């Protein structure tokens, strides 16, 4: 293995035929002269004994001011499969982005220098990535089968943070902050240029983006013991994370992140052959919007019928719900964000509405021809049945309307 000392924040992408390492485990450090040697020796021993893949340890020194860099250089000289990358600026996210993006390994991982996570979880973490089963893998301290030793303050902060992610960003992974993660290198090179954070929010931003793109995230329950000597400022980190949540949420809402293009190139193929990618999830979300729209339509129709009559009530109720339905499907079903083409989408949605109006009004006209004394509840039943037919047509039509804008929200 190459033992090297590299300066700078970026490394050139290696040619495909230069790939000789299956796993590159990165240890990001800042002023860790006391713990680094113990970490590298223990990790190297574990990799040699328990991981049946060619592996390397990369110490990513991000602007240490003590003797951390000298310790790392000495270890790289002593051990095969250990190298050092030095960066002139601080930031764990910056260090990981630089080293991961320039690695020649199939899979890149990272863990904290304190080795709080039991190393027996390393092989279950990386094996699904090396086999191609998954794209990212994270250790989870919040799984029911995890065994965790830490103070109540950190426990409450961690659980509250993950609740915020679920509520604000619709995240479905369980533990964003555990310092024990891995990713396929080819996936990392596609996602890393879009991850802006260079500090502790780096992990969360990468995971949210990967989930929205439709990548598979594998979670491994871990045994984890808190480091009482950790130098992390919990308050400052928490505030920075919250600012990151707001920034990423805004980028997703406005369409600033090119999720659609990434999903097209990275998203996994559909489980059912012949079914377009993401269609099952779209159908489920479309059904939710459809149920809400039908209820709104029924309430509006019943409220307006005594005032303006059947045909006018049908027109107004269908028009109002059509506008709301198009907006809801645009954002919720097909994941199209931002104002771009919004007016055009509404116009196309109204064209679909015109077909629905023709179908429902025609059904109502036919009912009155056959049963002039039909009750308003029978009228409503006929209209709902006609709307069901119109709904199927609407789904097909809206998939065409948003065909170039699918963001592919993870099903």
Short mmCIF file of C-alpha atoms in Angstrom, two decimals:
data_model
loop_
_atom_site.label_atom_id
_atom_site.label_comp_id
_atom_site.label_asym_id
_atom_site.label_seq_id
_atom_site.Cartn_x
_atom_site.Cartn_y
_atom_site.Cartn_z
CA UNK A 1 0.00 0.00 0.00
CA UNK A 2 1.17 3.54 -0.62
CA UNK A 3 2.28 5.58 2.36
CA UNK A 4 1.93 9.22 1.46
CA UNK A 5 1.73 12.72 2.88
CA UNK A 6 -0.48 14.95 0.75
CA UNK A 7 -1.21 18.66 1.18
CA UNK A 8 -4.22 20.53 -0.09
CA UNK A 9 -7.95 20.05 -0.12
CA UNK A 10 -8.48 18.12 -3.31
CA UNK A 11 -6.99 15.12 -5.01
CA UNK A 12 -7.33 14.12 -8.66
CA UNK A 13 -9.79 11.34 -9.39
CA UNK A 14 -7.82 8.15 -10.08
CA UNK A 15 -8.31 6.25 -13.33
CA UNK A 16 -10.60 3.20 -13.00
CA UNK A 17 -7.81 0.72 -13.60
CA UNK A 18 -5.81 2.19 -10.69
CA UNK A 19 -8.30 0.90 -8.12
CA UNK A 20 -6.52 -1.58 -5.82
CA UNK A 21 -8.11 -0.82 -2.43
CA UNK A 22 -11.59 -2.04 -1.56
CA UNK A 23 -12.02 0.00 1.63
CA UNK A 24 -10.55 3.35 2.68
CA UNK A 25 -11.29 4.22 6.32
CA UNK A 26 -10.80 7.91 7.01
CA UNK A 27 -10.01 9.25 10.48
CA UNK A 28 -10.60 13.04 10.50
CA UNK A 29 -8.52 14.66 13.23
CA UNK A 30 -7.85 18.07 14.70
CA UNK A 31 -5.32 18.27 17.55
CA UNK A 32 -5.61 14.59 18.45
CA UNK A 33 -1.96 13.88 19.25
CA UNK A 34 -2.95 11.96 22.39
CA UNK A 35 -5.49 9.53 20.89
CA UNK A 36 -4.38 9.14 17.27
CA UNK A 37 -1.71 6.47 17.69
CA UNK A 38 -3.93 4.24 19.83
CA UNK A 39 -6.74 4.61 17.27
CA UNK A 40 -4.62 3.76 14.22
CA UNK A 41 -2.94 0.75 15.85
CA UNK A 42 -6.21 -0.69 17.05
CA UNK A 43 -8.01 -0.06 13.76
CA UNK A 44 -5.16 -1.47 11.64
CA UNK A 45 -5.10 -4.60 13.77
CA UNK A 46 -8.87 -5.01 13.40
CA UNK A 47 -8.79 -4.51 9.62
CA UNK A 48 -6.04 -7.08 9.19
CA UNK A 49 -7.76 -9.64 11.41
CA UNK A 50 -11.46 -9.19 10.68
CA UNK A 51 -12.05 -7.45 7.32
CA UNK A 52 -11.42 -9.74 4.31
CA UNK A 53 -10.91 -6.89 1.84
CA UNK A 54 -7.81 -4.88 0.86
CA UNK A 55 -8.05 -1.84 3.11
CA UNK A 56 -6.32 1.40 3.98
CA UNK A 57 -6.47 3.91 6.81
CA UNK A 58 -6.27 7.58 5.84
CA UNK A 59 -5.62 10.08 8.60
CA UNK A 60 -7.18 13.37 7.49
CA UNK A 61 -5.44 16.06 9.49
CA UNK A 62 -7.41 19.27 9.13
CA UNK A 63 -5.13 22.09 10.28
CA UNK A 64 -3.95 20.64 13.58
CA UNK A 65 -1.72 22.97 15.59
CA UNK A 66 -0.17 20.33 17.86
CA UNK A 67 1.96 17.32 16.91
CA UNK A 68 -0.93 15.35 15.35
CA UNK A 69 0.54 15.59 11.86
CA UNK A 70 3.94 14.34 13.03
CA UNK A 71 2.32 11.37 14.81
CA UNK A 72 0.33 10.55 11.68
CA UNK A 73 3.42 10.74 9.47
CA UNK A 74 5.32 8.39 11.79
CA UNK A 75 2.46 5.87 11.74
CA UNK A 76 2.29 6.05 7.93
CA UNK A 77 5.99 5.19 7.83
CA UNK A 78 5.57 2.31 10.25
CA UNK A 79 2.46 0.66 8.77
CA UNK A 80 1.58 -0.52 5.31
CA UNK A 81 -1.93 0.60 4.51
CA UNK A 82 -1.74 3.90 6.40
CA UNK A 83 -1.45 7.30 4.74
CA UNK A 84 -1.87 10.94 5.74
CA UNK A 85 -3.71 13.77 4.03
CA UNK A 86 -3.14 17.25 5.46
CA UNK A 87 -5.50 20.16 4.92
CA UNK A 88 -4.70 23.75 5.75
CA UNK A 89 -8.22 24.59 6.91
CA UNK A 90 -10.37 23.17 9.71
CA UNK A 91 -13.64 21.33 9.19
CA UNK A 92 -14.52 17.67 9.48
CA UNK A 93 -16.82 17.87 6.47
CA UNK A 94 -14.11 19.59 4.43
CA UNK A 95 -11.62 16.84 5.30
CA UNK A 96 -14.02 14.01 4.46
CA UNK A 97 -15.07 15.61 1.19
CA UNK A 98 -11.47 16.05 0.07
CA UNK A 99 -10.32 12.56 0.98
CA UNK A 100 -13.44 10.70 -0.13
CA UNK A 101 -13.55 12.52 -3.44
CA UNK A 102 -9.93 11.65 -4.21
CA UNK A 103 -9.87 8.07 -2.94
CA UNK A 104 -9.12 5.15 -5.26
CA UNK A 105 -11.08 2.69 -3.09
CA UNK A 106 -14.42 1.12 -3.95
CA UNK A 107 -15.90 2.17 -0.61
CA UNK A 108 -14.88 5.02 1.67
CA UNK A 109 -15.81 5.18 5.34
CA UNK A 110 -15.04 7.27 8.36
CA UNK A 111 -15.05 6.93 12.13
CA UNK A 112 -14.15 9.19 14.99
CA UNK A 113 -10.68 9.00 16.47
CA UNK A 114 -12.03 8.11 19.92
CA UNK A 115 -13.38 4.81 18.50
CA UNK A 116 -16.59 5.21 20.49
CA UNK A 117 -18.26 2.74 18.11
CA UNK A 118 -17.45 -0.95 18.51
CA UNK A 119 -15.30 -1.98 15.55
CA UNK A 120 -17.23 -5.24 15.17
CA UNK A 121 -19.84 -3.17 13.33
CA UNK A 122 -17.38 -2.18 10.60
CA UNK A 123 -17.74 -5.28 8.41
CA UNK A 124 -21.59 -5.21 8.56
CA UNK A 125 -21.34 -1.52 7.67
CA UNK A 126 -19.27 -1.88 4.50
CA UNK A 127 -20.20 -5.35 3.21
CA UNK A 128 -23.57 -4.26 1.69
CA UNK A 129 -21.76 -1.47 -0.18
CA UNK A 130 -19.02 -3.69 -1.54
CA UNK A 131 -21.62 -6.22 -2.67
CA UNK A 132 -23.67 -3.52 -4.43
CA UNK A 133 -26.71 -4.07 -2.23
CA UNK A 134 -26.66 -0.53 -0.80
CA UNK A 135 -25.22 2.88 -1.61
CA UNK A 136 -24.59 4.38 1.83
CA UNK A 137 -24.36 2.83 5.28
CA UNK A 138 -24.65 4.43 8.70
CA UNK A 139 -24.22 3.25 12.24
CA UNK A 140 -27.30 3.83 14.36
CA UNK A 141 -27.24 4.35 18.10
CA UNK A 142 -31.02 4.73 18.15
CA UNK A 143 -31.90 1.23 16.97
CA UNK A 144 -33.66 -0.94 19.54
CA UNK A 145 -30.84 -3.48 19.38
CA UNK A 146 -28.07 -0.88 19.84
CA UNK A 147 -26.26 -0.70 23.15
CA UNK A 148 -25.30 2.84 24.05
CA UNK A 149 -23.58 4.38 27.05
CA UNK A 150 -23.86 8.17 27.21
CA UNK A 151 -25.15 10.95 29.38
CA UNK A 152 -28.78 12.15 29.32
CA UNK A 153 -27.83 15.52 27.80
CA UNK A 154 -26.36 13.98 24.65
CA UNK A 155 -29.18 11.45 24.47
CA UNK A 156 -31.88 14.14 24.53
CA UNK A 157 -30.05 16.37 22.03
CA UNK A 158 -29.52 13.48 19.60
CA UNK A 159 -33.13 12.30 19.71
CA UNK A 160 -34.52 15.84 19.40
CA UNK A 161 -32.27 16.54 16.43
CA UNK A 162 -33.43 13.43 14.61
CA UNK A 163 -37.06 14.34 15.31
CA UNK A 164 -36.40 17.74 13.74
CA UNK A 165 -34.94 16.07 10.66
CA UNK A 166 -37.99 13.84 10.32
CA UNK A 167 -40.37 16.76 10.66
CA UNK A 168 -38.54 19.41 8.66
CA UNK A 169 -36.79 17.36 5.96
CA UNK A 170 -38.88 14.17 5.97
CA UNK A 171 -35.74 12.16 6.76
CA UNK A 172 -36.28 8.46 7.34
CA UNK A 173 -32.83 7.43 8.55
CA UNK A 174 -32.60 7.11 12.32
CA UNK A 175 -29.24 8.55 13.36
CA UNK A 176 -27.61 11.35 11.39
CA UNK A 177 -24.87 12.19 13.88
CA UNK A 178 -23.20 8.87 14.61
CA UNK A 179 -19.55 9.15 13.57
CA UNK A 180 -19.57 5.82 11.76
CA UNK A 181 -20.54 5.94 8.09
CA UNK A 182 -19.57 4.58 4.67
CA UNK A 183 -20.43 5.29 1.06
CA UNK A 184 -19.61 3.85 -2.35
CA UNK A 185 -16.92 6.05 -3.86
CA UNK A 186 -18.65 6.44 -7.23
CA UNK A 187 -21.76 7.72 -5.43
CA UNK A 188 -19.67 10.03 -3.23
CA UNK A 189 -18.09 11.71 -6.25
CA UNK A 190 -21.56 12.55 -7.62
CA UNK A 191 -23.00 13.87 -4.36
CA UNK A 192 -20.08 15.62 -2.66
CA UNK A 193 -19.96 18.67 -5.00
CA UNK A 194 -23.52 19.50 -3.88
CA UNK A 195 -22.82 19.24 -0.14
CA UNK A 196 -22.03 22.74 1.09
CA UNK A 197 -21.36 22.20 4.78
CA UNK A 198 -17.73 21.75 5.80
CA UNK A 199 -18.36 21.00 9.47
CA UNK A 200 -20.55 18.71 11.54
CA UNK A 201 -23.71 19.10 9.44
CA UNK A 202 -21.88 17.49 6.49
CA UNK A 203 -23.22 14.02 7.37
CA UNK A 204 -26.83 15.13 7.59
CA UNK A 205 -26.71 17.09 4.35
CA UNK A 206 -25.18 14.14 2.49
CA UNK A 207 -27.77 11.71 3.89
CA UNK A 208 -30.76 13.93 3.10
CA UNK A 209 -29.54 14.43 -0.46
CA UNK A 210 -28.91 10.70 -0.92
CA UNK A 211 -32.36 9.83 0.39
CA UNK A 212 -34.07 12.33 -1.91
CA UNK A 213 -32.13 10.98 -4.88
CA UNK A 214 -33.51 7.52 -4.13
CA UNK A 215 -30.34 5.81 -2.95
CA UNK A 216 -30.45 2.88 -0.55
CA UNK A 217 -29.21 3.67 2.96
CA UNK A 218 -28.24 0.66 5.05
CA UNK A 219 -28.39 1.05 8.84
CA UNK A 220 -26.32 -0.99 11.28
CA UNK A 221 -27.13 -1.11 15.02
CA UNK A 222 -23.96 -0.27 16.91
CA UNK A 223 -22.58 -0.52 20.40
CA UNK A 224 -21.38 2.94 21.36
CA UNK A 225 -19.70 4.40 24.42
CA UNK A 226 -19.61 8.17 24.83
CA UNK A 227 -16.22 9.85 25.06
CA UNK A 228 -16.37 12.04 28.21
CA UNK A 229 -13.36 14.05 27.00
CA UNK A 230 -14.92 15.05 23.67
CA UNK A 231 -14.07 18.64 22.71
CA UNK A 232 -17.22 19.15 20.62
CA UNK A 233 -19.16 22.29 21.56
CA UNK A 234 -22.69 20.90 21.75
CA UNK A 235 -24.49 24.26 21.74
CA UNK A 236 -22.54 25.72 18.81
CA UNK A 237 -22.86 22.46 16.87
CA UNK A 238 -26.60 22.28 17.50
CA UNK A 239 -27.14 25.86 16.29
CA UNK A 240 -25.04 25.24 13.18
CA UNK A 241 -27.03 22.08 12.49
CA UNK A 242 -30.33 23.95 12.76
CA UNK A 243 -29.09 26.58 10.31
CA UNK A 244 -28.11 23.74 8.00
CA UNK A 245 -31.60 22.22 8.26
CA UNK A 246 -33.14 25.55 7.23
CA UNK A 247 -30.71 25.97 4.32
CA UNK A 248 -31.20 22.46 2.94
CA UNK A 249 -34.96 22.66 3.42
CA UNK A 250 -35.04 25.90 1.44
CA UNK A 251 -32.88 24.41 -1.33
CA UNK A 252 -35.20 21.42 -1.64
CA UNK A 253 -38.32 23.59 -1.57
CA UNK A 254 -37.07 25.95 -4.27
CA UNK A 255 -35.60 23.28 -6.53
CA UNK A 256 -32.05 24.63 -6.12
CA UNK A 257 -30.69 21.10 -5.74
CA UNK A 258 -30.69 19.08 -9.02
CA UNK A 259 -32.33 16.07 -7.42
CA UNK A 260 -34.14 15.05 -10.60
CA UNK A 261 -30.94 14.80 -12.65
CA UNK A 262 -29.14 12.90 -9.90
CA UNK A 263 -32.00 10.47 -9.47
CA UNK A 264 -31.99 9.79 -13.20
CA UNK A 265 -28.32 8.86 -13.07
CA UNK A 266 -28.00 7.32 -9.61
CA UNK A 267 -31.47 6.16 -8.55
CA UNK A 268 -32.05 2.46 -8.32
CA UNK A 269 -34.03 0.62 -10.96
CA UNK A 270 -37.67 -0.23 -10.17
CA UNK A 271 -38.41 -3.46 -8.32
CA UNK A 272 -41.10 -4.45 -10.83
CA UNK A 273 -39.87 -4.78 -14.43
CA UNK A 274 -41.78 -2.54 -16.77
CA UNK A 275 -42.94 -0.17 -14.00
CA UNK A 276 -41.20 3.20 -14.35
CA UNK A 277 -38.89 4.23 -11.53
CA UNK A 278 -40.78 5.92 -8.69
CA UNK A 279 -44.22 5.23 -10.13
CA UNK A 280 -45.39 3.12 -7.20
CA UNK A 281 -44.61 5.91 -4.76
CA UNK A 282 -46.20 8.45 -7.07
CA UNK A 283 -49.39 6.39 -7.23
CA UNK A 284 -49.57 6.21 -3.45
CA UNK A 285 -49.08 9.96 -3.03
CA UNK A 286 -51.46 10.70 -5.91
CA UNK A 287 -54.10 8.59 -4.15
CA UNK A 288 -53.70 10.61 -0.95
CA UNK A 289 -54.13 13.87 -2.87
CA UNK A 290 -57.05 12.36 -4.77
CA UNK A 291 -58.91 11.37 -1.61
CA UNK A 292 -58.44 14.84 -0.14
CA UNK A 293 -59.54 16.47 -3.41
CA UNK A 294 -62.64 14.26 -3.67
CA UNK A 295 -63.68 15.12 -0.11
CA UNK A 296 -63.15 18.82 -0.80
CA UNK A 297 -65.10 18.54 -4.04
CA UNK A 298 -68.02 16.78 -2.31
CA UNK A 299 -68.21 19.36 0.48
CA UNK A 300 -68.07 22.26 -1.97
CA UNK A 301 -70.70 20.70 -4.22
CA UNK A 302 -73.12 20.06 -1.36
CA UNK A 303 -72.60 23.57 -0.01
CA UNK A 304 -73.08 25.29 -3.39
CA UNK A 305 -75.88 23.12 -4.83
CA UNK A 306 -78.77 24.83 -2.99
CA UNK A 307 -77.45 28.25 -4.01
CA UNK A 308 -76.42 27.94 -7.66
CA UNK A 309 -77.74 24.56 -8.84
CA UNK A 310 -76.17 21.29 -9.89
CA UNK A 311 -74.23 22.25 -13.04
CA UNK A 312 -72.83 25.49 -11.61
CA UNK A 313 -71.96 23.82 -8.30
CA UNK A 314 -70.13 21.08 -10.19
CA UNK A 315 -68.22 23.68 -12.24
CA UNK A 316 -67.10 25.78 -9.27
CA UNK A 317 -66.26 22.82 -7.02
CA UNK A 318 -64.29 21.09 -9.77
CA UNK A 319 -62.41 24.28 -10.73
CA UNK A 320 -61.36 25.09 -7.16
CA UNK A 321 -60.24 21.55 -6.38
CA UNK A 322 -58.50 21.25 -9.77
CA UNK A 323 -56.24 24.22 -8.98
CA UNK A 324 -55.48 22.90 -5.51
CA UNK A 325 -55.04 19.36 -6.83
CA UNK A 326 -52.51 20.43 -9.45
CA UNK A 327 -50.50 22.38 -6.86
CA UNK A 328 -50.57 19.49 -4.39
CA UNK A 329 -49.58 16.90 -6.97
CA UNK A 330 -46.86 19.16 -8.31
CA UNK A 331 -45.17 19.43 -4.90
CA UNK A 332 -46.19 16.24 -3.10
CA UNK A 333 -46.64 13.57 -5.75
CA UNK A 334 -43.99 14.54 -8.30
CA UNK A 335 -41.69 16.55 -6.04
CA UNK A 336 -41.48 19.63 -8.29
CA UNK A 337 -40.32 22.63 -6.27
CA UNK A 338 -39.90 26.32 -6.98
CA UNK A 339 -41.73 28.76 -9.23
CA UNK A 340 -40.17 27.63 -12.50
CA UNK A 341 -42.92 26.62 -14.96
CA UNK A 342 -45.54 26.84 -12.22
CA UNK A 343 -47.93 28.87 -14.37
CA UNK A 344 -47.48 26.49 -17.30
CA UNK A 345 -48.15 23.52 -15.06
CA UNK A 346 -51.36 25.12 -13.79
CA UNK A 347 -52.47 25.81 -17.37
CA UNK A 348 -51.83 22.19 -18.32
CA UNK A 349 -53.62 21.13 -15.16
CA UNK A 350 -56.62 23.20 -16.19
CA UNK A 351 -56.63 21.44 -19.55
CA UNK A 352 -56.88 18.17 -17.66
CA UNK A 353 -59.62 19.81 -15.58
CA UNK A 354 -61.54 20.63 -18.77
CA UNK A 355 -61.61 16.94 -19.64
CA UNK A 356 -62.84 16.12 -16.14
CA UNK A 357 -65.51 18.80 -16.43
CA UNK A 358 -66.66 17.40 -19.75
CA UNK A 359 -66.85 13.89 -18.31
CA UNK A 360 -68.63 14.86 -15.09
CA UNK A 361 -70.99 17.38 -16.70
CA UNK A 362 -71.83 14.85 -19.40
CA UNK A 363 -72.60 12.25 -16.74
CA UNK A 364 -74.79 14.74 -14.90
CA UNK A 365 -76.58 15.69 -18.11
CA UNK A 366 -77.22 12.04 -18.93
CA UNK A 367 -78.56 11.38 -15.42
CA UNK A 368 -81.04 14.25 -15.68
CA UNK A 369 -82.20 13.01 -19.09
CA UNK A 370 -82.89 9.53 -17.72
CA UNK A 371 -84.01 10.49 -14.18
CA UNK A 372 -85.26 14.08 -14.12
CA UNK A 373 -86.16 13.83 -10.44
CA UNK A 374 -82.84 12.39 -9.26
CA UNK A 375 -81.84 13.49 -5.75
CA UNK A 376 -78.71 15.51 -5.14
CA UNK A 377 -77.17 12.53 -3.34
CA UNK A 378 -77.65 10.35 -6.44
CA UNK A 379 -76.20 13.20 -8.49
CA UNK A 380 -73.21 13.24 -6.15
CA UNK A 381 -72.73 9.46 -6.46
CA UNK A 382 -72.74 9.69 -10.27
CA UNK A 383 -70.30 12.60 -10.16
CA UNK A 384 -67.93 10.76 -7.80
CA UNK A 385 -67.93 7.73 -10.13
CA UNK A 386 -67.20 9.98 -13.10
CA UNK A 387 -64.46 11.66 -11.10
CA UNK A 388 -62.81 8.30 -10.46
CA UNK A 389 -62.52 7.76 -14.21
CA UNK A 390 -61.24 11.31 -14.58
CA UNK A 391 -58.71 10.67 -11.80
CA UNK A 392 -57.04 7.82 -13.66
CA UNK A 393 -56.79 10.04 -16.71
CA UNK A 394 -55.45 12.86 -14.51
CA UNK A 395 -52.62 10.71 -13.16
CA UNK A 396 -51.48 9.70 -16.63
CA UNK A 397 -51.78 13.29 -17.84
CA UNK A 398 -49.89 14.75 -14.86
CA UNK A 399 -47.05 12.27 -15.30
CA UNK A 400 -46.73 13.69 -18.79
CA UNK A 401 -46.97 17.30 -17.53
CA UNK A 402 -44.19 16.76 -14.98
CA UNK A 403 -42.18 14.30 -17.09
CA UNK A 404 -39.07 16.51 -17.16
CA UNK A 405 -39.37 17.73 -13.60
CA UNK A 406 -39.68 14.57 -11.49
CA UNK A 407 -37.63 15.02 -8.39
CA UNK A 408 -38.37 11.48 -7.39
CA UNK A 409 -39.20 11.79 -3.72
CA UNK A 410 -38.15 8.56 -2.14
CA UNK A 411 -41.10 6.18 -2.14
#
